[in-house]
Every structure is written in C-alpha cells, then in structure tokens.
C-alpha cells in the first residue's frame, strides 16, 4: 500500500506500466467468480435509450466516471486492454490504487472494461464496469468484482475496508447515473 500527494499520481504511472497484476485469475469477472475472494455483483439502472447508452459508455471508457466520483486519475488514455491507470483515493496524501485494464468489452449493446490490481494496490483482485442496453432500451451499469486484502492494513481494517469499497461502488453508480441524466 502506498500514499502519494495527488499531484504525484501522474508521475507514478510510469512506475506501474511494467508491473504484473497481483492475482492469477485474470479475466474471471467475465463469468464464474473465483473462490477465496469477496464477490460483488451490482446492476444499476441508468436511464433509457441509445443516447444514454452512448453517453454512459463514453464517460466510463474515458475515466470520467472515476474522476467525477472524486478520484484522481492518471491514465495512458481511454480504458483499453493493457492500459495502466493509477487512481488516487482520499485527500492528499491519497491512497494509490494502481490497476491494469485486463480486457475490454466492445459490442453493439455492451461497452466497458475490467481492471486488475497491481503492486501497492490496497486490494488484490479484479473489477469490471460494463454499460449495457437491453431489448426494452433500458441502460444498465453492471459492476462485478472479486477481491481480497492486498495489504496488511486492509486485512486489519476488515469491515472498515469493505465499507469503503462498497462506498466507492455506490459512488460510481450514483455518479454515472447523474452524468447521463444531466
């Protein structure tokens, strides 16, 4: 686990570009979640119509959902397979949350990505964010994750750490819903 001033988050991006993910089950958020981790599966309504789908997808893939959720974001560009992103969580000094995009979803009715934890991430695991539009034109944000504590402090924090993770997930849902209805 690492702390940095928010202004340093961008400088840390280079440090993590060559790092490997910290878990073996890469891509598992596409299907059966692996045993031995906490699991999260959430589905949130965002609105109706193709324009909502397009706006939500753009906000997700450009990291704008993360930024507007209160995170500092240093990324190589849009969310694409192999891209590294370093998120800063909290006030300065911020908790450093380095991730690698492990896959993209680019289908006519589904867009998104999954990222996995890199060294110094407080958790170990993967999280996917996928925007979908169904036959009734309802648009959804689907968040799927599996994680375990990646740092001793997170293990000790137990329920507090899980509460912060749940708070971040709810903030993503609320932020993206607000963005596409504004």
Steps between C-alpha positions, in 0.01 A plus 500: 500500500631842408405863565584794274400861454232532236745687276738202512243252370592579137871444566426157646335383178838416342598296806208261453499465120728193509349343814303177491154457650500357852253212454489192273132501395528769230170551317288313754249787531365383160341194658535280808671698775788315668478354850700656781401861430218735595259531209298796380232498230297819456263617228375858497248663267638806321211600275346411167609532140801470273617855581523411872696186407743703286551770767546245779747297293704811416512614864608154613769440236651849536543456879258791551278288729801440724604867497153627584477241777777692675808304393818644359566317171828455315450289188670429168180593320159335475436168669650241262649157552852532640460863610624599844306735725597637839211622712540718806243447774446745783652834593866575443694290570273271304491123514659377174288248311694370194315280249540342157213467254486125441221492241257721311139442406414658164171363370199681349302473827783462756801726562748504782813351648652322796810599688715298734714592796869579465765508778422759773124473437326467838296205365586200287252413224301627205204727435296539181278788394265429210223721360223302328180578314226236491222430249267738687767774455574511873862591574687339789836525674623156604785485751656163576799451727697253703757613754694417809718723718824580323668679790532423869322822598201402285485157668506666843238756396262216401144633503617860462689414180200310363279798586729736307496265202120488508485878530719537189275262304187694598673826410582365150137398451360831621754709306443328167122515541524874571734556206270347241185674624656848527 
